[in-house]
Short mmCIF file of C-alpha atoms in Angstrom, two decimals:
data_model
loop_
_atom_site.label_atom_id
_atom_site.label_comp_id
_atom_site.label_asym_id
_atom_site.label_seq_id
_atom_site.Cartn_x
_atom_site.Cartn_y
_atom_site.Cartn_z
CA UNK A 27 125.62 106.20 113.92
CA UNK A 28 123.01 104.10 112.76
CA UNK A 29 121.75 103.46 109.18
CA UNK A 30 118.05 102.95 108.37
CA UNK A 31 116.11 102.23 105.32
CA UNK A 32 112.52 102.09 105.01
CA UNK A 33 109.81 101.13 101.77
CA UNK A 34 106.27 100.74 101.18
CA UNK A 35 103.75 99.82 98.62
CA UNK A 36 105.58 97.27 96.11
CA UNK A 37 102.73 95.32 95.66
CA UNK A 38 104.73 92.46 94.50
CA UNK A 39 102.01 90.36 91.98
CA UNK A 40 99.69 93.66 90.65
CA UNK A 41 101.40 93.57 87.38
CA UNK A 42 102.30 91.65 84.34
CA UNK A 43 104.75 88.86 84.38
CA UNK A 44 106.71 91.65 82.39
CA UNK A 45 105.99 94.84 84.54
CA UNK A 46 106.64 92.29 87.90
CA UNK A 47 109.78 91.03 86.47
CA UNK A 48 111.29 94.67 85.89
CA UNK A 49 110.06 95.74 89.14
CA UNK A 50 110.98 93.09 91.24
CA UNK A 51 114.76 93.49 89.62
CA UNK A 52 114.58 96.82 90.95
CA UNK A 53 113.65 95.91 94.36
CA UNK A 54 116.18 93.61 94.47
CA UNK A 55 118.78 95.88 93.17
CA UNK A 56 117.97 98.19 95.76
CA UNK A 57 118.46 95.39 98.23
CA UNK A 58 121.66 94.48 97.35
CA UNK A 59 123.07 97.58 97.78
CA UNK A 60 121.64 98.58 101.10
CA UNK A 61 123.14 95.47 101.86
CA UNK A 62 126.62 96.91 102.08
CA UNK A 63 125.89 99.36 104.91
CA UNK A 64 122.27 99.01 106.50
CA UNK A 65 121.81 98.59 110.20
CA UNK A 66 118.16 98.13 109.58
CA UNK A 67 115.02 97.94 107.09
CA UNK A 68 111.56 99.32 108.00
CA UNK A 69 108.54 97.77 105.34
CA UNK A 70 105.60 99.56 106.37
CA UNK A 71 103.04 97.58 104.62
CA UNK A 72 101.70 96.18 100.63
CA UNK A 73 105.08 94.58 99.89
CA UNK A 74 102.54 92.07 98.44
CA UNK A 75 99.87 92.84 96.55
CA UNK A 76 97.56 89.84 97.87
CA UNK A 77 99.19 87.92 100.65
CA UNK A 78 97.35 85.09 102.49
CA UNK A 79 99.13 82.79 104.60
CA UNK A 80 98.34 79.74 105.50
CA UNK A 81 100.25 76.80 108.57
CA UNK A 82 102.21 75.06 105.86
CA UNK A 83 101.32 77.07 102.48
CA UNK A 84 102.24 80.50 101.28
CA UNK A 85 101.66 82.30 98.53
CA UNK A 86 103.98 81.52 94.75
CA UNK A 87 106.07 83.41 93.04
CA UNK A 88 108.17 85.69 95.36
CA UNK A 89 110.95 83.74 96.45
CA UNK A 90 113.86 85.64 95.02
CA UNK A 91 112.34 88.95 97.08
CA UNK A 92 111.99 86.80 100.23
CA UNK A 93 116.01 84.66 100.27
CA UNK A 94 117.23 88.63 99.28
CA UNK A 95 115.35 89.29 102.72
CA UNK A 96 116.49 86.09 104.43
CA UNK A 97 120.04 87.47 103.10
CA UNK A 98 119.48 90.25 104.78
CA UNK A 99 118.68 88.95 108.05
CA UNK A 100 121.33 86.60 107.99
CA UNK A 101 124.30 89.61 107.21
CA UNK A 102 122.75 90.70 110.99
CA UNK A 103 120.84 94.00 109.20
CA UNK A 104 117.17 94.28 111.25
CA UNK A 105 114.42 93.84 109.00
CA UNK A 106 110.99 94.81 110.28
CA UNK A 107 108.00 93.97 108.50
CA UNK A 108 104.63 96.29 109.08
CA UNK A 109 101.70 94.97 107.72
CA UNK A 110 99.40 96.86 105.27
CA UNK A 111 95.92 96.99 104.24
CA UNK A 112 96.77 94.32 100.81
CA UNK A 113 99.25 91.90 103.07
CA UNK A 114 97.89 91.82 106.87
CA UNK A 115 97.00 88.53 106.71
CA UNK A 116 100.85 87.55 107.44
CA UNK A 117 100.84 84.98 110.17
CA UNK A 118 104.03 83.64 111.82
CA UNK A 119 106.58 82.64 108.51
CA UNK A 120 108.67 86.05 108.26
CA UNK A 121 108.90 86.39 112.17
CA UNK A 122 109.98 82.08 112.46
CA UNK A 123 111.65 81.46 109.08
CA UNK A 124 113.36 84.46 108.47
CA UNK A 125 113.87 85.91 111.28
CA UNK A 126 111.91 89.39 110.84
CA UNK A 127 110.45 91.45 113.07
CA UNK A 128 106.56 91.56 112.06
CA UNK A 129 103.89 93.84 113.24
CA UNK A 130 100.17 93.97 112.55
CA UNK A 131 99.89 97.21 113.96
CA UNK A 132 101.51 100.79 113.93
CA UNK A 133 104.96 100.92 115.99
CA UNK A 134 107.43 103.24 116.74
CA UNK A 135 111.33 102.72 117.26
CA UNK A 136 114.03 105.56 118.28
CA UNK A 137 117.39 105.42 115.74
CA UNK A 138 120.12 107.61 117.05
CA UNK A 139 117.86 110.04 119.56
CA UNK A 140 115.02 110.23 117.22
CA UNK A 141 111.72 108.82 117.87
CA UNK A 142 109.93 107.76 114.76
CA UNK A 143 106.37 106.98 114.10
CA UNK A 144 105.71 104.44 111.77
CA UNK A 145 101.95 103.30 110.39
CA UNK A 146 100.79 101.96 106.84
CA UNK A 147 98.35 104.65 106.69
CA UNK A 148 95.36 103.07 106.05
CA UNK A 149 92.33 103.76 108.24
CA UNK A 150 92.87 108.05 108.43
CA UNK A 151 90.30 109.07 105.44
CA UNK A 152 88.06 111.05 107.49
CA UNK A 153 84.86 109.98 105.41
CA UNK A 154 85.40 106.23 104.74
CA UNK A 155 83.93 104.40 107.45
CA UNK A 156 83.05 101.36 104.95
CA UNK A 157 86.88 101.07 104.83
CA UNK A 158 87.51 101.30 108.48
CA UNK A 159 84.51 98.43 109.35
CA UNK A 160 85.53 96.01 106.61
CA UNK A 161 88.96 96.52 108.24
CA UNK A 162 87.44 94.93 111.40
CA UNK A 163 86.14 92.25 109.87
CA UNK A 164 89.05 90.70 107.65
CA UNK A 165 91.31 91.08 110.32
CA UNK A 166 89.32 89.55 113.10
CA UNK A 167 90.85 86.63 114.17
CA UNK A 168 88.04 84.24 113.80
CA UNK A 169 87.08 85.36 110.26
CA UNK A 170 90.99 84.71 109.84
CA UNK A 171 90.52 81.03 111.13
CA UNK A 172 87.38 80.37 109.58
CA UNK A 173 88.75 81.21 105.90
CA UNK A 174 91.98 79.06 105.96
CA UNK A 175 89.27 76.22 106.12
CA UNK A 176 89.33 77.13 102.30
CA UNK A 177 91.47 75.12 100.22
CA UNK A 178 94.62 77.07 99.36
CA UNK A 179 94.27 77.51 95.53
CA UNK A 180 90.92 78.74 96.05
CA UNK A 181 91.62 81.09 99.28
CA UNK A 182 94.69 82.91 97.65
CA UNK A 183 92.47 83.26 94.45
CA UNK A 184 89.97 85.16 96.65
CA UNK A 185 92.10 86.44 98.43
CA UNK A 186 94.30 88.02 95.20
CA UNK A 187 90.54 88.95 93.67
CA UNK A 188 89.20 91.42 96.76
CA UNK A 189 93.01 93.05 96.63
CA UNK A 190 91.71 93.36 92.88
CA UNK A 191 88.36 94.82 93.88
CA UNK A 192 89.78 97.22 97.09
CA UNK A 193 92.58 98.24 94.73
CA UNK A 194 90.02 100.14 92.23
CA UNK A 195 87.82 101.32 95.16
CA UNK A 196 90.43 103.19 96.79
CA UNK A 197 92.17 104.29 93.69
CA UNK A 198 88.37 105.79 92.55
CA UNK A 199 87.29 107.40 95.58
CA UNK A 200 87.75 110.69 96.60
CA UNK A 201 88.72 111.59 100.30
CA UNK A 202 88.18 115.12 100.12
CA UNK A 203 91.19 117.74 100.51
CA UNK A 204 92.65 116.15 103.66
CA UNK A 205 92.88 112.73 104.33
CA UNK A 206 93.05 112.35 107.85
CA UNK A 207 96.95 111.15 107.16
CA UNK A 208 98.53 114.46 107.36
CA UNK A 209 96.28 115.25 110.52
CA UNK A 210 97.12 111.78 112.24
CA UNK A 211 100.84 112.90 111.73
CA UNK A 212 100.63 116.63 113.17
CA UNK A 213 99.02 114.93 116.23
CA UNK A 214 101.91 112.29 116.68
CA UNK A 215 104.17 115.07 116.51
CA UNK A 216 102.38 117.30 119.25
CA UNK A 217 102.57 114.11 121.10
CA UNK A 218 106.54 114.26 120.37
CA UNK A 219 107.52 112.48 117.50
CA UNK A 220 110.21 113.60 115.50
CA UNK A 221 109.31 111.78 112.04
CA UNK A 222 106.10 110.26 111.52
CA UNK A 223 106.31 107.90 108.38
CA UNK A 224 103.23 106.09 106.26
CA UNK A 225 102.61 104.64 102.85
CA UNK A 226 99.57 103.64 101.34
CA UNK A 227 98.87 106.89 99.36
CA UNK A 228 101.58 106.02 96.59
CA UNK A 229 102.49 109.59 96.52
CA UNK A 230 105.93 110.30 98.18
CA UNK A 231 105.81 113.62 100.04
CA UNK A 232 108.04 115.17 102.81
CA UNK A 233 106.25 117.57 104.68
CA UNK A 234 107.50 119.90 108.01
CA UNK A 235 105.20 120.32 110.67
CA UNK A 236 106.31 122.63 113.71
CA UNK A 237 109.26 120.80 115.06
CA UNK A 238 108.84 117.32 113.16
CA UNK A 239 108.73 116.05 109.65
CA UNK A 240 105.94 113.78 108.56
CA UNK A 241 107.50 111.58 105.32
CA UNK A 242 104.78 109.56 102.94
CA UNK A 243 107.20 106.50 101.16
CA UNK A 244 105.50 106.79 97.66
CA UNK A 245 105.33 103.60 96.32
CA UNK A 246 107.50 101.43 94.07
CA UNK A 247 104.86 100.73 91.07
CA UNK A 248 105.63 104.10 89.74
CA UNK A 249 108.14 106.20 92.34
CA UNK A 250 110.09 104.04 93.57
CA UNK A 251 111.11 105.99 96.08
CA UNK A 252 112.35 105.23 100.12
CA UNK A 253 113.76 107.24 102.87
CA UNK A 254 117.09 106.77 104.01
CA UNK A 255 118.18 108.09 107.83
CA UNK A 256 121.78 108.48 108.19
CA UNK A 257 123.93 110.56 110.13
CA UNK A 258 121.00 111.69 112.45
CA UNK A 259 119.34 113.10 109.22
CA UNK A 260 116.52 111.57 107.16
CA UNK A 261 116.06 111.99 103.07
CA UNK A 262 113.27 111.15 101.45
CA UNK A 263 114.93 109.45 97.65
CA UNK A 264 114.30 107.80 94.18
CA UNK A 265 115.85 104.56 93.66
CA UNK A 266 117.00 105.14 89.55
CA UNK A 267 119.12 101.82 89.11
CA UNK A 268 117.86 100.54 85.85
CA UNK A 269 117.14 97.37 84.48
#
């Protein structure tokens, strides 16, 4: 039987030198020990904060988090990298340096007879269409191009700035009693999911819909929570090592 692991939302660089050091000791502890008995490791998006990748220059300050990854990778345990809405301008260094799996776009895999559904979750507010066209624009490949014409220490600055500036506009707006997440799920499941799995909201929730189960990771700024499918069964839990 197979062993899976899957996080969202660290947002590696929002904090303090302080708050990032204690946080990215967690993550790392957590790492370790998965480690020991992990077939695979599903991100689904943010691990970064702001992350803007350029041909030979990537963003400071995160190497223990990324040679705990290459570790992983090289003990044969599957990491797969989804991009979210703060780190979806990864190009080609996890997938050629590494060796993980990355996807700019929702995926879905089947561990042990169940088929999983697995998106950031950004995109499903039913009344933010600013969201959903800016979306279009930042990750249009030209636009892409055209800003890496920016020197480095200036294009990660922006780049770390509008995470800055999308950050608080999310975090203030209000989406209304449902948004568009939990709907997006019930449909994947009519469509015959088993498990539908996001992020992005930073509120870990397990919910049951008719047959399936539609999980929300939480984040690890305040939760740090995961899910962990083992056994044919899949837990939504709280990481509590402390540092």
């Amino acid at each position: 039987m197979s062993k899976a692991y899957f996080i969202s939302d660290a947002h590696l660089g929002l904090g303090t030198k302080e708050e990032e050091k204690i946080k990215e000791q967690r993550l790392l502890s957590f790492l370790t020990h998965i480690s020991k008995d992990a077939d695979s490791l599903y991100i689904l998006g943010d691990l970064f904060d702001a992350w803007f990748e350029y041909k030979t220059v990537i963003p400071k300050g995160f190497h223990r988090v990324i040679s705990k990854l290459d570790e992983l990778v090289r003990k044969n345990i599957n990491v797969y990298y989804l991009a979210g809405n703060h780190d979806f301008w990864m190009d080609s260094y996890f997938r050629d340096e590494i060796g993980i799996k990355t996807y700019l776009e929702a995926f879905d895999v089947n561990v042990d007879g169940k088929k999983i559904y697995l998106h950031h979750g950004d995109g499903f507010a039913t009344n933010d269409t600013g969201y959903l066209i800016l979306k279009k624009i930042f990750r249009n490949p030209i636009n892409i191009k055209l800003f890496k014409l920016i020197h480095p220490n200036v294009g990660i600055r922006i780049a770390k700035k509008f995470s800055t500036t999308s950050r608080k506009y999310t975090s203030n707006k209000h989406y209304g009693e449902d948004d568009g997440m939990r709907k997006a799920a019930e449909k994947k499941i009519k469509e015959g999911y088993d498990i539908v799995m996001m992020g992005h909201r930073h509120v870990p929730s397990e919910l049951k819909i008719e047959k399936g189960l539609y999980i929300n990771l939480g984040d690890w700024i305040n939760h740090f929570t995961y899910a962990e499918f083992t056994n044919g069964e899949i837990a939504l839990k709280k990481w509590t090592d402390k540092v």
